[in-house]
CSV table of C-alpha atoms in Angstrom, one decimal:
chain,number,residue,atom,x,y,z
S,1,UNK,CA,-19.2,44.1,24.2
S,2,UNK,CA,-17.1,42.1,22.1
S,3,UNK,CA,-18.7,40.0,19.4
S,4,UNK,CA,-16.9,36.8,20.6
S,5,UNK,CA,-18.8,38.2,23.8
S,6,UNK,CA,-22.2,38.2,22.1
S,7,UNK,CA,-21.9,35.2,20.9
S,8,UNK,CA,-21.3,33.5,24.1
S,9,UNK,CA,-23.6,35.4,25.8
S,10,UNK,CA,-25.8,33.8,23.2
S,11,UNK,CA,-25.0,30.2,23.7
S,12,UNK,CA,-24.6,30.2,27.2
S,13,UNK,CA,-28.9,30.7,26.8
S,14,UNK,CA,-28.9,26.9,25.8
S,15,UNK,CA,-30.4,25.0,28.3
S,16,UNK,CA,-28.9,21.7,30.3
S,17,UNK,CA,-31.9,18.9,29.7
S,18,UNK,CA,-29.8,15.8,29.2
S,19,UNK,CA,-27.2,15.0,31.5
S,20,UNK,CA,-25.2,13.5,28.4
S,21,UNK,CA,-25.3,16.7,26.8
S,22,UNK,CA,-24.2,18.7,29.7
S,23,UNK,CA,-21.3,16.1,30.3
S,24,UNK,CA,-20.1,17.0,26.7
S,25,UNK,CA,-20.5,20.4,27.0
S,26,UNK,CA,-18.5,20.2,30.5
S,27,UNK,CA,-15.4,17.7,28.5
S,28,UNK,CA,-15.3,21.0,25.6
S,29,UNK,CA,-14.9,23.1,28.1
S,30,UNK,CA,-12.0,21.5,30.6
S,31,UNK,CA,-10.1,20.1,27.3
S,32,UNK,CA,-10.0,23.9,26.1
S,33,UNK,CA,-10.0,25.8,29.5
S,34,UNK,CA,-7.1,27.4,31.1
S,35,UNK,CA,-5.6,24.3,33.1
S,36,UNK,CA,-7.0,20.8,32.8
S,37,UNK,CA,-4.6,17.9,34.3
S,38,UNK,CA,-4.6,15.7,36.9
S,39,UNK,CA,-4.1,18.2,40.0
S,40,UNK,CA,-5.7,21.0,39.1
S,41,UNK,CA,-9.3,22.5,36.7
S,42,UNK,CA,-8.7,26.2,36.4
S,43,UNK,CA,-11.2,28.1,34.0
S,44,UNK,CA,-10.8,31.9,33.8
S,45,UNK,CA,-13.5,34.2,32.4
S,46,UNK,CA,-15.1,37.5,32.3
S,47,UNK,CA,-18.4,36.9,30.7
S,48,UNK,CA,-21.0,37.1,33.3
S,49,UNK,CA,-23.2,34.8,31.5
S,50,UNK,CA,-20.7,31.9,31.7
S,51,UNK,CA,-19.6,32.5,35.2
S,52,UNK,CA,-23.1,31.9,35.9
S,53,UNK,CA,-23.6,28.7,33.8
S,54,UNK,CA,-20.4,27.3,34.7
S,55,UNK,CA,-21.5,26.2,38.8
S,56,UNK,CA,-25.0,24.7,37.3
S,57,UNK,CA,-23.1,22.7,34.1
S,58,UNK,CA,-20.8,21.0,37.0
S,59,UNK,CA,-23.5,20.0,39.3
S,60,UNK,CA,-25.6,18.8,36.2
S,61,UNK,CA,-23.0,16.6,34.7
S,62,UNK,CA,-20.6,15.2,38.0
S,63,UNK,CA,-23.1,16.5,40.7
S,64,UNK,CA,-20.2,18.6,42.1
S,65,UNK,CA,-19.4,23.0,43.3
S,66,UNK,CA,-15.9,24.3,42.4
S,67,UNK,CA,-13.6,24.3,45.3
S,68,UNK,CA,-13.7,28.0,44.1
S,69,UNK,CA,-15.3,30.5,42.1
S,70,UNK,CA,-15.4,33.9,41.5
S,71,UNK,CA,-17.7,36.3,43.7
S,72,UNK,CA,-20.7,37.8,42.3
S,73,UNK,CA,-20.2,41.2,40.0
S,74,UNK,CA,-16.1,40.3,40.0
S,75,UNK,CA,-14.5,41.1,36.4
S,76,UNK,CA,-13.0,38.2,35.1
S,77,UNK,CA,-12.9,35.1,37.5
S,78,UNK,CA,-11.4,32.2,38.0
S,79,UNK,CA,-13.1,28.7,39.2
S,80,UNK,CA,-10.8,25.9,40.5
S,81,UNK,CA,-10.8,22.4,41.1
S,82,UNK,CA,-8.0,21.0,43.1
S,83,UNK,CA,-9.5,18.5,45.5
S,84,UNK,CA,-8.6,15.0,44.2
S,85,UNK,CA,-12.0,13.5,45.0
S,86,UNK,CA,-13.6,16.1,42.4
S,87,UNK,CA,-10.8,15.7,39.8
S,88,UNK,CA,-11.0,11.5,40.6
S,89,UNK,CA,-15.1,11.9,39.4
S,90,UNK,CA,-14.2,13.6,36.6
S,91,UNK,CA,-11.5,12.0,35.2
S,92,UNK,CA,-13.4,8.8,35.3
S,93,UNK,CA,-16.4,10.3,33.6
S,94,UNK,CA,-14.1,10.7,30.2
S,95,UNK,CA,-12.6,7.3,31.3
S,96,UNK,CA,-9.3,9.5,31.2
S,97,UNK,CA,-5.8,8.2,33.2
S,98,UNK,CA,-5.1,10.6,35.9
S,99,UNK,CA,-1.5,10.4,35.9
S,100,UNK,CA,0.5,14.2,35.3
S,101,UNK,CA,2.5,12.1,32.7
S,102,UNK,CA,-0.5,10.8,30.0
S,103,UNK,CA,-1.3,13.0,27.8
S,104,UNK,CA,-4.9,14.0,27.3
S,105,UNK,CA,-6.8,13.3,24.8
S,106,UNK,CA,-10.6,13.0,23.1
S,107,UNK,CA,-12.6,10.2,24.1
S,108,UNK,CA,-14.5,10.1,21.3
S,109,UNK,CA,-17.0,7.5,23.3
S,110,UNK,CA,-18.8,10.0,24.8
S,111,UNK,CA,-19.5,12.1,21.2
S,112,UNK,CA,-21.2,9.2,19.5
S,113,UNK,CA,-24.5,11.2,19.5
S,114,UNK,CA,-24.7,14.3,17.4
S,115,UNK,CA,-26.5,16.1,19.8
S,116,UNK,CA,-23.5,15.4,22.5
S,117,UNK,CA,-20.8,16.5,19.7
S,118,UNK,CA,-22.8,19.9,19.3
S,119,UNK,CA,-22.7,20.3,23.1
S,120,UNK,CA,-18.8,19.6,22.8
S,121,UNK,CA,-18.3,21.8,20.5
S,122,UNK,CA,-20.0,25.0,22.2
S,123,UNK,CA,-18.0,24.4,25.2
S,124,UNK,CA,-14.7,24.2,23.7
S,125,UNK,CA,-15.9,27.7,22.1
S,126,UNK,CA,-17.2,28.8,25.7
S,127,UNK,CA,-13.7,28.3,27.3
S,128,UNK,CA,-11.1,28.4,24.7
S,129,UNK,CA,-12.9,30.0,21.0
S,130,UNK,CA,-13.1,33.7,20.0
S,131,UNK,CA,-14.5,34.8,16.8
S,132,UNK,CA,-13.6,38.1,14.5
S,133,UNK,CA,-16.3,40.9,14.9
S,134,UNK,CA,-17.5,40.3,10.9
S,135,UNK,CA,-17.6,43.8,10.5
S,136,UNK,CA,-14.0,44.2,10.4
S,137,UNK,CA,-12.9,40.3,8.3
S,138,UNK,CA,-13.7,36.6,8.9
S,139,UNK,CA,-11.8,34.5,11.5
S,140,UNK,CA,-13.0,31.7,14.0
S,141,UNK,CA,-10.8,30.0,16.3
S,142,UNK,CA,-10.1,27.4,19.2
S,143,UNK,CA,-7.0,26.9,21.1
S,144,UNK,CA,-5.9,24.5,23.3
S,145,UNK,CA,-2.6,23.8,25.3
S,146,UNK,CA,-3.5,19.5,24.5
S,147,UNK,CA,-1.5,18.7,21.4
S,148,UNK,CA,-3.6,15.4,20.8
S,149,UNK,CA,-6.9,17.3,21.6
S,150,UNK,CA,-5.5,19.8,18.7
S,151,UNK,CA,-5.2,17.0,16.0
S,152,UNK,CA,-8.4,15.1,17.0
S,153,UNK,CA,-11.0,17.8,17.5
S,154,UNK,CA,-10.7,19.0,13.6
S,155,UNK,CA,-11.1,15.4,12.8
S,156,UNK,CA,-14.6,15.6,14.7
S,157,UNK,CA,-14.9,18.4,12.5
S,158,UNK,CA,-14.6,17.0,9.6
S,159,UNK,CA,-16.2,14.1,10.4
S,160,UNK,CA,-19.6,16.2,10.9
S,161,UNK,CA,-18.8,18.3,7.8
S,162,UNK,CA,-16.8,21.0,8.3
S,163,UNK,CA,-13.5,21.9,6.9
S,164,UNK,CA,-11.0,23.5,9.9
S,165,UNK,CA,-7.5,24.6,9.2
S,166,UNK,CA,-4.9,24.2,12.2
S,167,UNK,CA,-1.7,26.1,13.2
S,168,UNK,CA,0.5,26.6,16.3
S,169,UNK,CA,0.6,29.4,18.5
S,170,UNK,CA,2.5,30.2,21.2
S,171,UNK,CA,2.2,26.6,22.6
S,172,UNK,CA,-1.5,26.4,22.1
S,173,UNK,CA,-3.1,24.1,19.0
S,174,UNK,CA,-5.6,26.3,17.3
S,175,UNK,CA,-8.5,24.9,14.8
S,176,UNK,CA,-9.7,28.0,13.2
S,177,UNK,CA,-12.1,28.9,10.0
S,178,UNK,CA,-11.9,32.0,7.8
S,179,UNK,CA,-14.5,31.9,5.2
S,180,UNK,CA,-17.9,33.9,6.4
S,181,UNK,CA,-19.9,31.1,5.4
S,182,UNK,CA,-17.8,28.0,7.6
S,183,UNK,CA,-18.2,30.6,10.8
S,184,UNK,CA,-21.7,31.1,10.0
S,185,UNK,CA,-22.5,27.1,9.7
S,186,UNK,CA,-20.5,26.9,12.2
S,187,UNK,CA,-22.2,29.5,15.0
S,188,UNK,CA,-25.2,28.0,14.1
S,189,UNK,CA,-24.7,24.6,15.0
S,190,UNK,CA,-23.7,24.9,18.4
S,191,UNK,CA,-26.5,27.2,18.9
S,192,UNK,CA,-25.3,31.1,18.1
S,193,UNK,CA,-27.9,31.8,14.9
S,194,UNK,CA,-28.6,34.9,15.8
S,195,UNK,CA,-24.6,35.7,15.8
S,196,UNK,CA,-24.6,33.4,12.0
S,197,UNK,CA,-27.3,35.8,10.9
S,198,UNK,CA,-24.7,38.8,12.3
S,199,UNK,CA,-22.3,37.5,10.5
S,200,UNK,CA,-24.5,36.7,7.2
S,201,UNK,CA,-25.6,40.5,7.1
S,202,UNK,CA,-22.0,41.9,7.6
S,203,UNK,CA,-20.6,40.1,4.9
S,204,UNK,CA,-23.6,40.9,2.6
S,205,UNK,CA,-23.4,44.6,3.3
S,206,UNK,CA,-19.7,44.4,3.0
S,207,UNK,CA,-20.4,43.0,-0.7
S,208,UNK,CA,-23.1,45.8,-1.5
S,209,UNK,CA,-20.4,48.8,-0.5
S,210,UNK,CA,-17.5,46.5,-2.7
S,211,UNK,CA,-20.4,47.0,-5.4
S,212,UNK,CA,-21.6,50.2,-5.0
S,213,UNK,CA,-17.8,51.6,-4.9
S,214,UNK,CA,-17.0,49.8,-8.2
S,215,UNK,CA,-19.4,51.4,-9.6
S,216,UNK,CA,-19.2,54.4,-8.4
S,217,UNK,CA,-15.4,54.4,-9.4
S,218,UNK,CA,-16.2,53.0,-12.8
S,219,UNK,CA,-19.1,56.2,-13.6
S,220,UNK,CA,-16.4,58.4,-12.5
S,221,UNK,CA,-13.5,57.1,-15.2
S,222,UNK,CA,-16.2,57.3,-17.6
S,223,UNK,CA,-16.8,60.2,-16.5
S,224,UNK,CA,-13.3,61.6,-16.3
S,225,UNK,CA,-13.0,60.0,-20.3
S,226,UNK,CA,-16.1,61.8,-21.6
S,227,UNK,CA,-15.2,65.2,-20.4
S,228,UNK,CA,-11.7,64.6,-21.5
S,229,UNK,CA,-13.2,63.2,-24.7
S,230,UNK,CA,-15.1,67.1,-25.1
S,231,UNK,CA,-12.9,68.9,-24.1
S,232,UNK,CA,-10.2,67.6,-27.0
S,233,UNK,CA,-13.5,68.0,-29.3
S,234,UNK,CA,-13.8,71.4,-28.4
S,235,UNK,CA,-10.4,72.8,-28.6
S,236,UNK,CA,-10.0,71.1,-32.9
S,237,UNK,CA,-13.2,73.3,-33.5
S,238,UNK,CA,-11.9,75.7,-32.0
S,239,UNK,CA,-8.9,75.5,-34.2
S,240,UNK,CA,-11.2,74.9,-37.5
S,241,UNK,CA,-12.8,78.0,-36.7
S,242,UNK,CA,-9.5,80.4,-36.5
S,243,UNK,CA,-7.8,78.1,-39.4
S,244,UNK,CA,-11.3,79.5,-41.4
S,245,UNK,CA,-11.7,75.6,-42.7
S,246,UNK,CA,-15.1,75.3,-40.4
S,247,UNK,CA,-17.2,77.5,-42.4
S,248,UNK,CA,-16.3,75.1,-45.5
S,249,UNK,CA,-17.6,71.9,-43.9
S,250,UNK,CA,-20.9,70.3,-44.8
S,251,UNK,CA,-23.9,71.5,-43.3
S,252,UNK,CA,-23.7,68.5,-40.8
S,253,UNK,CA,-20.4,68.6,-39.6
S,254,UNK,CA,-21.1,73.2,-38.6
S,255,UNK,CA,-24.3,71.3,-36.9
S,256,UNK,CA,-22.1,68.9,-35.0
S,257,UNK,CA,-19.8,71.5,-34.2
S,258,UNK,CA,-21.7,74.6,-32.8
S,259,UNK,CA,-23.7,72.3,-30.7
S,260,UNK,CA,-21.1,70.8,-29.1
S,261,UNK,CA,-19.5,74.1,-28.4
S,262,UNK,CA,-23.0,75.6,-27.0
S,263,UNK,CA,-23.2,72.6,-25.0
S,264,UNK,CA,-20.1,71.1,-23.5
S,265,UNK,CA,-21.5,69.3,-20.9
S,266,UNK,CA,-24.0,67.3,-22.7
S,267,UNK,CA,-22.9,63.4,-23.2
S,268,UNK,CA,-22.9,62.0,-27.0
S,269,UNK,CA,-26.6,60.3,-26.6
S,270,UNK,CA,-28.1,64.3,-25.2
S,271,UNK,CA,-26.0,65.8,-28.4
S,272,UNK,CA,-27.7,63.7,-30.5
S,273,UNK,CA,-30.9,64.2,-29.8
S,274,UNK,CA,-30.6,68.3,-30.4
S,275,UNK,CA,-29.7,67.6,-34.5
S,276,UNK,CA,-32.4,68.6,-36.7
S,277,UNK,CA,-33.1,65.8,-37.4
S,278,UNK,CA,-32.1,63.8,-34.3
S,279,UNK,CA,-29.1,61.6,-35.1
S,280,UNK,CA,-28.1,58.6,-33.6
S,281,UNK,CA,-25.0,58.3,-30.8
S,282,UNK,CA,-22.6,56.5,-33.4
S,283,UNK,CA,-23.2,58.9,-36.0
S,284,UNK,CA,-23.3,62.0,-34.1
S,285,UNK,CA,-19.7,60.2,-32.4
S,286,UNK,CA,-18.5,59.7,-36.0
S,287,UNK,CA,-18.6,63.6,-37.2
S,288,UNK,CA,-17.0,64.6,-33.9
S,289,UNK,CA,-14.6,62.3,-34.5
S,290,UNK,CA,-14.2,63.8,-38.5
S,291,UNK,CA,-13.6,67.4,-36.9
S,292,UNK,CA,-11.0,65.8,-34.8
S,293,UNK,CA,-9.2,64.9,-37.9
S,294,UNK,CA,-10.1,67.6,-40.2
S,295,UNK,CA,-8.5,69.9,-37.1
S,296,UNK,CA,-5.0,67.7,-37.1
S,297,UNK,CA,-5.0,67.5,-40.7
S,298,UNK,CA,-5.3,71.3,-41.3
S,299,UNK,CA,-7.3,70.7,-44.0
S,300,UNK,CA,-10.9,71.3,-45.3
S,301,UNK,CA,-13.6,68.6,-46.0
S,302,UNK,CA,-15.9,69.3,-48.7
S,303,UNK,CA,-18.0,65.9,-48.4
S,304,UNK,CA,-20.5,65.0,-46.4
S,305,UNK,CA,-19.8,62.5,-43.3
């Protein structure tokens, strides 16, 4: 199942108590269905949980059956309206002109309620929204084929808060979100938290493995530098020692040197601790780094570091 599945699935579990709600809920769904004019409601789904929700929505908010609907266990469906008495009692609900030449738009008289707008809003996602499963990236949509119910739905958006972008595609109007945290506020006021929470998790375990790989690449360049770092240590003592200019170096610096050649593997800090008597990272770095000279210089060094 597809997570713009699960999360319909999820809001089609809200129930129908107030006929005003249901009516708005109904209006989101025919303004972003699959055909919504004055001859003709065609919706088309395969989510089994709206093709049962869909017959009891109608009859809750215009007391009317679809002149068709799909037949129970059928893949994806399609319920029509085409008989003019139907489409006459709808059309007058939203107070909308039923002539094939007005174009349709929001009547914003039946969304004065916030609790109507929420019920709007989840059946525009029902029919025409599909959401981005969050563990593969972040994107929200609605599209419908109404160009006026394209510009005035973000408005309603941004009138309760939100902040949609809009495009054009293929001949549909689509509002859409793409930051994690719009989708999530957004899921969760038409009634999908569950599918927010989803969302919420994904993007916070997408941050942890962004942070654990930073870090994980970051050790390894240090890493990378430190044995790089020994190895060019090892190699000038190495050369000290066949030059014969090691054996004239202070006391400290021979120290310095055979440990780090008895233990190449050891950071600075672990080096430093085997001196007699321990020594601290900076100075142990600073005769390592007074071989590497003495080495390129060719020269002896008779003073102590």
């Amino acid at each position: 199942m597809s997570f713009s599945a699960q999360v319909k699935q999820e809001l089609c579990r809200q129930g129908l108590a107030r006929r005003c709600c249901a009516q708005a809920e109904a209006y989101g769904v025919l303004l972003y269905c699959n055909s919504f004019h004055s001859r003709q409601v065609r919706i088309i789904t395969e989510s089994p949980q709206l093709k049962r929700r869909l017959p009891a929505l109608f009859r809750k908010a215009f007391r009317l059956e679809f002149d068709q609907a799909p037949a129970e266990g059928e893949g994806k469906g399609t319920f029509l309206i085409e008989a003019p008495d139907k489409l006459g009692v709808i059309f007058d609900t939203f107070g909308l002109e039923a002539d094939s030449a007005v174009s349709i738009h929001v009547n914003f008289a039946h969304l004065e309620e916030e609790h109507c707008q929420v019920a709007f809003l989840r059946g525009a996602f029902l029919a025409g929204g599909s959401v981005t499963d969050p563990e593969k990236g972040y994107h929200l949509e609605l599209a419908t084929s109404h160009y006026h119910v394209g510009r005035e739905v973000p408005a309603l958006l941004r009138e309760v808060g939100f902040s949609p972008k809009d495009a054009t595609r293929k001949g549909n109007y689509i509002t859409y979100f793409k930051q994690s945290d719009h989708i999530e506020d957004f899921l969760t006021k038409i009634g999908a938290p569950v599918s927010a929470m989803a969302v919420m998790t994904a993007k916070l375990e997408r941050n942890l493995r962004s942070s654990v790989n930073r870090r994980v690449n970051c050790d390894a360049a240090n890493l990378d530098k430190a044995v790089a770092a020994a190895q060019s240590q090892i190699e000038a003592i190495r050369r000290l020692e066949q030059a014969g200019a090691l054996a004239a170096q202070p006391a400290r610096l021979r120290e310095t040197a055979r440990l780090r050649l008895d233990h190449p593997e050891l950071t600075l800090s672990e080096l430093a601790g085997l001196c007699d008597p321990p020594v601290s990272k900076s100075a142990l770095n600073h005769r390592l780094r007074r071989l590497v000279e003495l080495s390129r210089s060719g020269q002896g060094d008779g003073a102590a570091p």
